[in-house]
Short mmCIF file of C-alpha atoms in Angstrom, two decimals:
data_model
loop_
_atom_site.label_atom_id
_atom_site.label_comp_id
_atom_site.label_asym_id
_atom_site.label_seq_id
_atom_site.Cartn_x
_atom_site.Cartn_y
_atom_site.Cartn_z
CA MET A 29 77.52 14.59 288.08
CA PRO A 30 79.36 14.35 284.74
CA SER A 31 77.36 14.77 281.57
CA TRP A 32 76.74 11.77 279.34
CA LEU A 33 79.29 13.11 276.84
CA GLU A 34 81.90 13.38 279.59
CA VAL A 35 81.18 9.77 280.53
CA LEU A 36 81.70 8.66 276.95
CA ASP A 37 84.90 10.68 276.71
CA ARG A 38 86.27 9.12 279.90
CA ARG A 39 85.49 5.65 278.59
CA ALA A 40 87.25 6.47 275.32
CA ARG A 41 90.37 7.58 277.23
CA LEU A 42 90.36 4.35 279.22
CA ARG A 43 90.07 2.29 276.02
CA ALA A 44 92.93 4.25 274.47
CA LYS A 45 95.10 3.63 277.55
CA ALA A 46 94.42 -0.10 277.25
CA GLY A 47 95.24 -0.13 273.53
CA LEU A 48 91.62 -0.82 272.56
CA SER A 49 90.74 2.24 270.50
CA ARG A 50 89.43 1.59 267.01
CA ARG A 51 89.55 3.76 263.92
CA LEU A 52 87.65 3.78 260.65
CA ARG A 53 89.92 4.02 257.63
CA PRO A 54 88.51 4.79 254.17
CA ARG A 55 89.57 2.32 251.47
CA ASP A 56 90.05 3.51 247.92
CA ALA A 57 88.72 1.29 245.12
CA THR A 58 92.20 1.20 243.59
CA GLU A 59 94.02 0.32 246.83
CA ASP A 60 96.91 -2.01 246.09
CA LEU A 61 97.37 -3.63 249.51
CA LEU A 62 97.74 -7.40 249.51
CA ASP A 63 94.55 -8.49 251.27
CA LEU A 64 94.87 -11.04 254.07
CA ALA A 65 92.27 -9.23 256.18
CA GLY A 66 89.01 -9.51 254.27
CA ASN A 67 86.87 -12.64 253.97
CA ASP A 68 86.84 -12.99 250.17
CA TYR A 69 88.20 -16.55 250.46
CA LEU A 70 87.59 -17.64 246.86
CA GLY A 71 88.27 -14.27 245.25
CA LEU A 72 84.71 -14.05 243.92
CA SER A 73 83.83 -10.49 244.94
CA ARG A 74 85.41 -9.14 241.75
CA HIS A 75 84.78 -12.13 239.49
CA PRO A 76 83.44 -10.82 236.16
CA GLU A 77 80.41 -13.13 236.21
CA VAL A 78 79.51 -11.89 239.71
CA THR A 79 79.90 -8.20 238.94
CA ALA A 80 78.06 -8.58 235.61
CA ALA A 81 75.07 -10.22 237.31
CA ALA A 82 75.02 -7.49 239.95
CA ALA A 83 75.28 -4.76 237.32
CA GLU A 84 72.38 -6.19 235.32
CA ALA A 85 70.16 -6.33 238.41
CA LEU A 86 71.29 -2.84 239.42
CA THR A 87 70.12 -1.50 236.06
CA GLY A 88 66.82 -3.33 236.35
CA TYR A 89 65.91 -2.79 239.99
CA GLY A 90 67.88 0.29 241.03
CA LEU A 91 70.14 0.80 244.01
CA GLY A 92 68.07 -0.58 246.88
CA ALA A 93 65.19 -2.94 247.57
CA THR A 94 63.11 0.11 248.65
CA GLY A 95 61.36 -1.79 251.42
CA SER A 96 61.17 -4.90 253.55
CA ARG A 97 60.82 -8.31 251.93
CA LEU A 98 57.11 -8.32 252.79
CA VAL A 99 56.34 -4.80 251.60
CA ARG A 100 58.30 -4.26 248.42
CA GLY A 101 61.72 -5.82 248.66
CA SER A 102 61.25 -9.49 247.73
CA THR A 103 62.51 -9.63 244.15
CA GLU A 104 63.18 -12.42 241.70
CA PRO A 105 66.91 -12.45 242.56
CA HIS A 106 66.01 -13.00 246.24
CA HIS A 107 63.78 -15.98 245.46
CA ALA A 108 66.23 -17.51 242.98
CA LEU A 109 69.04 -17.16 245.52
CA GLU A 110 66.96 -18.80 248.25
CA ALA A 111 66.05 -21.74 246.01
CA THR A 112 69.71 -22.24 245.08
CA LEU A 113 70.92 -22.01 248.69
CA ALA A 114 68.28 -24.48 249.90
CA GLN A 115 69.23 -27.00 247.23
CA TRP A 116 72.96 -26.51 247.88
CA LEU A 117 72.61 -26.95 251.63
CA GLY A 118 70.08 -29.76 251.40
CA ALA A 119 67.54 -27.77 253.40
CA GLY A 120 63.79 -27.68 253.07
CA ARG A 121 63.92 -23.94 252.59
CA ALA A 122 66.32 -21.02 252.86
CA LEU A 123 65.42 -17.46 253.82
CA VAL A 124 67.71 -14.53 252.96
CA PHE A 125 68.25 -11.62 255.38
CA SER A 126 70.05 -8.33 254.84
CA SER A 127 73.00 -9.43 257.01
CA GLY A 128 74.38 -12.51 258.70
CA TYR A 129 74.09 -10.73 262.04
CA LEU A 130 70.34 -10.28 261.62
CA ALA A 131 69.98 -13.84 260.36
CA ASN A 132 71.54 -15.12 263.59
CA LEU A 133 69.42 -12.87 265.81
CA GLY A 134 66.29 -14.02 263.99
CA ALA A 135 67.19 -17.70 264.00
CA VAL A 136 67.95 -17.88 267.72
CA ARG A 137 64.78 -16.03 268.63
CA ALA A 138 62.67 -18.23 266.35
CA LEU A 139 63.86 -21.40 268.08
CA VAL A 140 63.04 -20.20 271.59
CA GLN A 141 59.85 -21.44 273.26
CA PRO A 142 58.77 -21.01 276.88
CA ARG A 143 61.39 -22.62 279.17
CA THR A 144 63.89 -23.14 276.32
CA LEU A 145 67.51 -23.67 277.37
CA LEU A 146 70.21 -22.34 275.06
CA VAL A 147 73.62 -24.03 275.29
CA SER A 148 76.20 -21.75 273.68
CA ASP A 149 79.92 -22.29 272.99
CA ALA A 150 82.13 -19.79 274.82
CA HIS A 151 83.83 -18.71 271.57
CA ASN A 152 80.65 -18.04 269.60
CA HIS A 153 80.37 -14.94 267.42
CA ALA A 154 78.86 -11.78 268.89
CA SER A 155 75.73 -12.21 266.75
CA LEU A 156 74.99 -15.58 268.35
CA ILE A 157 75.74 -14.21 271.82
CA ASP A 158 73.43 -11.27 271.22
CA GLY A 159 70.78 -13.59 269.82
CA CYS A 160 70.88 -15.62 273.02
CA ARG A 161 70.71 -12.50 275.20
CA LEU A 162 67.90 -10.84 273.25
CA SER A 163 65.84 -14.03 273.16
CA GLY A 164 65.37 -13.82 276.93
CA ALA A 165 65.97 -17.55 277.27
CA GLU A 166 68.19 -19.08 279.93
CA THR A 167 71.63 -19.56 278.41
CA VAL A 168 74.40 -21.86 279.59
CA VAL A 169 77.81 -20.96 278.15
CA THR A 170 79.99 -24.05 277.83
CA PRO A 171 83.78 -24.19 277.48
CA HIS A 172 85.01 -24.04 273.91
CA LEU A 173 84.51 -27.30 271.95
CA ASP A 174 83.59 -29.18 275.14
CA VAL A 175 81.05 -31.80 274.07
CA ALA A 176 80.90 -33.29 277.56
CA ALA A 177 79.94 -29.90 279.01
CA VAL A 178 77.18 -29.58 276.41
CA GLU A 179 75.86 -33.00 277.38
CA ALA A 180 75.97 -32.12 281.06
CA ALA A 181 74.03 -28.90 280.44
CA LEU A 182 71.34 -30.76 278.50
CA ALA A 183 71.18 -33.57 281.05
CA GLY A 184 70.64 -30.98 283.77
CA ALA A 185 67.47 -29.72 282.11
CA PRO A 186 65.39 -32.84 281.42
CA GLY A 187 62.10 -32.29 279.67
CA ARG A 188 62.90 -28.73 278.63
CA PRO A 189 63.18 -27.63 274.99
CA ALA A 190 66.83 -26.88 274.23
CA VAL A 191 69.03 -25.57 271.45
CA VAL A 192 72.78 -26.17 271.13
CA VAL A 193 74.31 -23.05 269.53
CA THR A 194 77.70 -23.12 267.83
CA GLU A 195 79.77 -21.88 264.95
CA SER A 196 81.23 -24.48 262.62
CA VAL A 197 84.54 -22.82 261.78
CA PHE A 198 85.13 -20.30 264.56
CA SER A 199 85.78 -16.79 263.36
CA VAL A 200 88.80 -15.91 265.50
CA ASP A 201 91.06 -18.99 265.50
CA GLY A 202 89.50 -20.91 262.60
CA ASP A 203 89.10 -24.16 264.55
CA LEU A 204 86.29 -26.57 263.68
CA ALA A 205 83.46 -27.59 265.99
CA PRO A 206 82.83 -31.35 266.42
CA LEU A 207 79.47 -31.07 264.69
CA ALA A 208 78.69 -34.79 264.42
CA GLU A 209 79.34 -35.29 268.14
CA LEU A 210 77.34 -32.20 269.09
CA HIS A 211 74.45 -33.38 266.94
CA ALA A 212 74.51 -36.83 268.52
CA VAL A 213 74.40 -35.30 272.01
CA ALA A 214 71.64 -32.89 271.03
CA ARG A 215 69.56 -35.64 269.47
CA ARG A 216 69.91 -37.88 272.54
CA HIS A 217 68.36 -35.12 274.61
CA GLY A 218 65.76 -34.03 272.07
CA ALA A 219 67.53 -30.71 271.45
CA LEU A 220 68.04 -28.76 268.24
CA LEU A 221 71.45 -27.87 266.83
CA LEU A 222 71.94 -24.36 265.44
CA VAL A 223 75.16 -23.95 263.42
CA ASP A 224 76.57 -20.69 262.09
CA ASP A 225 78.39 -22.00 258.99
CA ALA A 226 79.61 -18.57 257.86
CA HIS A 227 83.32 -19.40 257.55
CA ALA A 228 82.76 -22.85 256.03
CA LEU A 229 80.16 -22.17 253.34
CA GLY A 230 81.91 -22.34 249.98
CA VAL A 231 85.11 -23.61 251.63
CA LEU A 232 84.35 -27.02 253.16
CA GLY A 233 82.06 -29.93 252.37
CA PRO A 234 80.78 -31.51 249.16
CA ASP A 235 80.67 -28.85 246.42
CA GLY A 236 81.51 -26.32 249.12
CA ALA A 237 78.17 -26.82 250.90
CA GLY A 238 79.82 -26.16 254.28
CA ALA A 239 80.85 -27.93 257.44
CA VAL A 240 77.32 -29.08 258.27
CA ALA A 241 77.17 -30.94 254.97
CA ALA A 242 80.71 -32.24 255.50
CA ALA A 243 79.55 -33.75 258.81
CA GLY A 244 76.69 -35.53 257.03
CA LEU A 245 74.04 -33.35 258.68
CA GLY A 246 72.70 -31.47 255.68
CA GLY A 247 68.93 -31.52 255.67
CA ALA A 248 68.56 -33.06 259.14
CA SER A 249 65.23 -32.05 260.62
CA ASP A 250 66.80 -31.06 263.94
CA VAL A 251 69.60 -28.93 262.47
CA VAL A 252 69.32 -25.25 261.51
CA VAL A 253 72.09 -23.60 259.49
CA THR A 254 72.86 -19.90 259.30
CA ALA A 255 75.57 -18.20 257.27
CA THR A 256 76.64 -14.88 255.90
CA LEU A 257 76.82 -14.35 252.15
CA SER A 258 79.76 -11.97 252.59
CA LYS A 259 82.68 -14.34 252.94
CA ALA A 260 83.43 -17.04 250.35
CA LEU A 261 80.53 -15.73 248.25
CA GLY A 262 82.00 -12.24 248.22
CA GLY A 263 78.75 -10.32 248.70
CA ALA A 264 76.56 -9.36 251.63
CA GLY A 265 73.53 -10.64 253.46
CA GLY A 266 72.69 -13.70 255.52
CA VAL A 267 70.66 -16.87 255.28
CA VAL A 268 68.75 -19.18 257.61
CA ALA A 269 68.29 -22.68 256.18
CA GLY A 270 66.24 -25.51 257.66
CA PRO A 271 62.80 -27.07 257.50
CA ALA A 272 60.16 -25.15 255.54
CA GLU A 273 58.16 -24.69 258.74
CA LEU A 274 60.99 -22.60 260.21
CA ALA A 275 61.04 -20.27 257.21
CA ARG A 276 57.27 -19.85 257.49
CA HIS A 277 57.64 -18.98 261.17
CA LEU A 278 60.35 -16.40 260.41
CA ILE A 279 58.29 -14.78 257.66
CA ASP A 280 55.33 -14.48 260.02
CA THR A 281 57.10 -13.53 263.24
CA GLY A 282 60.81 -12.77 262.69
CA ARG A 283 61.36 -9.15 263.64
CA THR A 284 64.80 -8.94 261.98
CA PHE A 285 63.13 -10.12 258.76
CA ILE A 286 59.78 -8.32 258.87
CA TYR A 287 61.00 -4.86 259.92
CA ASP A 288 64.26 -4.64 257.95
CA THR A 289 64.78 -3.29 254.45
CA ALA A 290 65.73 -6.17 252.19
CA LEU A 291 69.13 -6.98 250.78
CA PRO A 292 69.61 -4.92 247.58
CA PRO A 293 68.53 -6.99 244.55
CA ALA A 294 71.85 -6.33 242.82
CA VAL A 295 73.69 -7.92 245.75
CA ALA A 296 71.32 -10.92 245.71
CA ALA A 297 71.93 -11.37 241.98
CA GLY A 298 75.69 -11.13 242.43
CA VAL A 299 75.67 -13.64 245.28
CA LEU A 300 73.56 -16.01 243.17
CA ALA A 301 76.24 -15.92 240.47
CA ALA A 302 78.89 -16.49 243.14
CA THR A 303 77.09 -19.59 244.46
CA ARG A 304 77.26 -21.16 241.01
CA LEU A 305 80.98 -20.50 240.84
CA ALA A 306 81.58 -21.72 244.40
CA ARG A 307 79.75 -24.99 243.82
CA THR A 308 82.08 -25.83 240.94
CA GLY A 309 85.16 -24.36 242.61
CA ALA A 310 86.94 -27.52 243.77
CA GLY A 311 90.23 -26.16 242.47
CA LEU A 312 89.78 -22.93 244.39
CA ARG A 313 89.07 -24.86 247.60
CA ALA A 314 92.15 -27.03 247.10
CA GLU A 315 94.31 -23.96 246.58
CA LEU A 316 92.84 -22.33 249.68
CA ALA A 317 93.64 -25.40 251.80
CA GLU A 318 97.20 -25.50 250.50
CA ARG A 319 97.73 -21.81 251.22
CA ALA A 320 96.30 -22.15 254.74
CA ALA A 321 98.81 -24.94 255.42
CA ALA A 322 101.58 -22.78 253.97
CA VAL A 323 100.77 -20.01 256.45
CA THR A 324 101.13 -22.41 259.36
CA ARG A 325 104.42 -23.76 258.03
CA ARG A 326 105.97 -20.38 257.21
CA LEU A 327 104.95 -18.53 260.36
CA GLY A 328 105.47 -21.51 262.64
CA ALA A 329 109.01 -21.94 261.31
CA ALA A 330 109.64 -18.31 262.26
CA GLY A 331 108.75 -19.08 265.87
CA LEU A 332 105.31 -17.46 265.86
CA GLU A 333 102.33 -19.02 267.65
CA VAL A 334 99.93 -19.93 264.86
CA SER A 335 96.58 -21.72 264.90
CA THR A 336 96.02 -24.86 262.85
CA PRO A 337 93.47 -23.88 260.20
CA THR A 338 90.55 -26.06 259.16
CA ALA A 339 89.32 -23.61 256.53
CA GLY A 340 90.51 -20.12 255.60
CA VAL A 341 91.06 -18.48 259.00
CA VAL A 342 94.51 -18.44 260.65
CA SER A 343 95.31 -16.58 263.85
CA VAL A 344 98.73 -15.48 265.04
CA THR A 345 99.12 -14.64 268.71
CA ALA A 346 100.38 -11.15 269.60
CA PRO A 347 101.90 -10.22 272.98
CA GLY A 348 99.18 -7.66 273.69
CA PRO A 349 96.69 -5.25 272.12
CA GLU A 350 99.11 -2.38 271.53
CA THR A 351 101.68 -4.74 270.02
CA ALA A 352 99.02 -6.24 267.77
CA VAL A 353 98.02 -2.78 266.52
CA ALA A 354 101.64 -1.82 265.85
CA TRP A 355 102.32 -5.13 264.08
CA ALA A 356 99.30 -4.73 261.82
CA ALA A 357 100.25 -1.10 261.08
CA ASP A 358 103.81 -2.09 260.16
CA CYS A 359 102.43 -4.74 257.79
CA ARG A 360 100.11 -2.16 256.25
CA ASP A 361 102.97 0.28 255.75
CA ARG A 362 104.69 -2.45 253.76
CA GLY A 363 101.67 -3.17 251.60
CA VAL A 364 99.92 -6.03 253.44
CA ALA A 365 96.49 -5.80 255.07
CA VAL A 366 95.96 -8.15 258.03
CA GLY A 367 93.22 -8.39 260.62
CA CYS A 368 93.95 -7.12 264.12
CA PHE A 369 91.76 -8.73 266.76
CA ARG A 370 91.77 -7.47 270.35
CA PRO A 371 89.34 -7.70 273.25
CA PRO A 372 86.38 -7.60 273.19
CA SER A 373 86.52 -9.11 269.69
CA THR A 374 88.44 -12.10 271.04
CA PRO A 375 86.74 -14.64 273.31
CA ASP A 376 89.71 -15.26 275.59
CA SER A 377 91.23 -11.78 276.09
CA ARG A 378 94.24 -12.63 273.87
CA SER A 379 95.19 -10.32 271.03
CA ARG A 380 95.93 -11.72 267.60
CA LEU A 381 96.56 -10.98 264.00
CA ARG A 382 93.90 -12.80 262.02
CA LEU A 383 94.85 -13.82 258.51
CA THR A 384 92.19 -14.85 256.03
CA ILE A 385 93.26 -16.76 252.94
CA ASN A 386 92.41 -15.13 249.62
CA VAL A 387 93.00 -17.29 246.55
CA GLY A 388 92.33 -14.21 244.41
CA LEU A 389 95.86 -13.06 245.27
CA ASP A 390 98.65 -14.08 242.93
CA ARG A 391 100.65 -16.83 244.65
CA ARG A 392 103.87 -14.84 244.52
CA ASP A 393 102.12 -11.90 246.18
CA PHE A 394 100.66 -14.24 248.79
CA ASP A 395 104.10 -15.62 249.65
CA ARG A 396 105.52 -12.09 249.79
CA ALA A 397 102.77 -11.11 252.22
CA LEU A 398 103.80 -13.93 254.56
CA ASP A 399 107.40 -12.73 254.43
CA VAL A 400 106.26 -9.23 255.42
CA ILE A 401 104.27 -10.57 258.39
CA VAL A 402 107.33 -12.45 259.66
CA GLU A 403 109.67 -9.51 259.11
CA CYS A 404 107.34 -7.14 260.98
CA ALA A 405 106.76 -9.51 263.90
CA PRO A 406 107.49 -8.02 267.33
#
């Protein structure tokens, strides 16, 4: 019988043969690549007001939170950030976690009762999928964006508590869920709607409050919103926003909240500054939308298969995983960083380059990056 290390080695060789190996690459602080791979949509991660707020909190509180939120880690920046997020999203209360992944795991688990049915979109993020699996609840996976399939799943479980689980802007192709229709279906069947608004917060909706707010659902008692604080807000962490009773339940019972060291106070302070900038960033959002449209025009005119963006995510289909890796590497060699998404990171087994719009880039550099992507295309 092979040893466990031999088993791991064999699996690694199989992944390499299929073009699915991954590699960590250190990034220097002075790297000059044009960034169309990260999620800093509004260019706030290096904004002087954001870094100054983080630096002040770093001096005051030190490097880390030193404990969980309940033991030692719940600082004034955490509470100020939660109050601001709740007001922005129109929620009764917001609760900050150390990552968006943990926020999703905690939110899904918190909404599960005995006999709960979870109805999950087939293209949902891994954190939502894992939340459904770890909750132990029965989960029905419905075809992507298929409202009729969601209704059928709910109709097939009359009298049972249910939660419809979806992203708003999906993280691979950047398409938008029909949130108003999903909410109407969920409400007809007495179900809750859980929306991961990670890629829409700061980008869509009134004052950048996200896709849930854009759909007119902000503050609805049967809607729960989660998001990361690492995309348009340029920081780290996650949030669950909804009725105050949900936050109370998570504080009392949420394992990914209770047993996890808190988000560093300096990060919370920086994200708080970023929320203020994002809420008044209508010009940044307009520029982001124009650049997303420019990507579709430029790459589509070159004969590439490009998604139609609803926010800041654009995907470009690659012939296969090895081709995608080579394409991304060629772009990098010419000074442009792009995302390279291959199975199992893609929900449909197709490989892609994923481009994320960054309005922090000079427009001439942004246009040059698009030229490089076209010139390096297989």
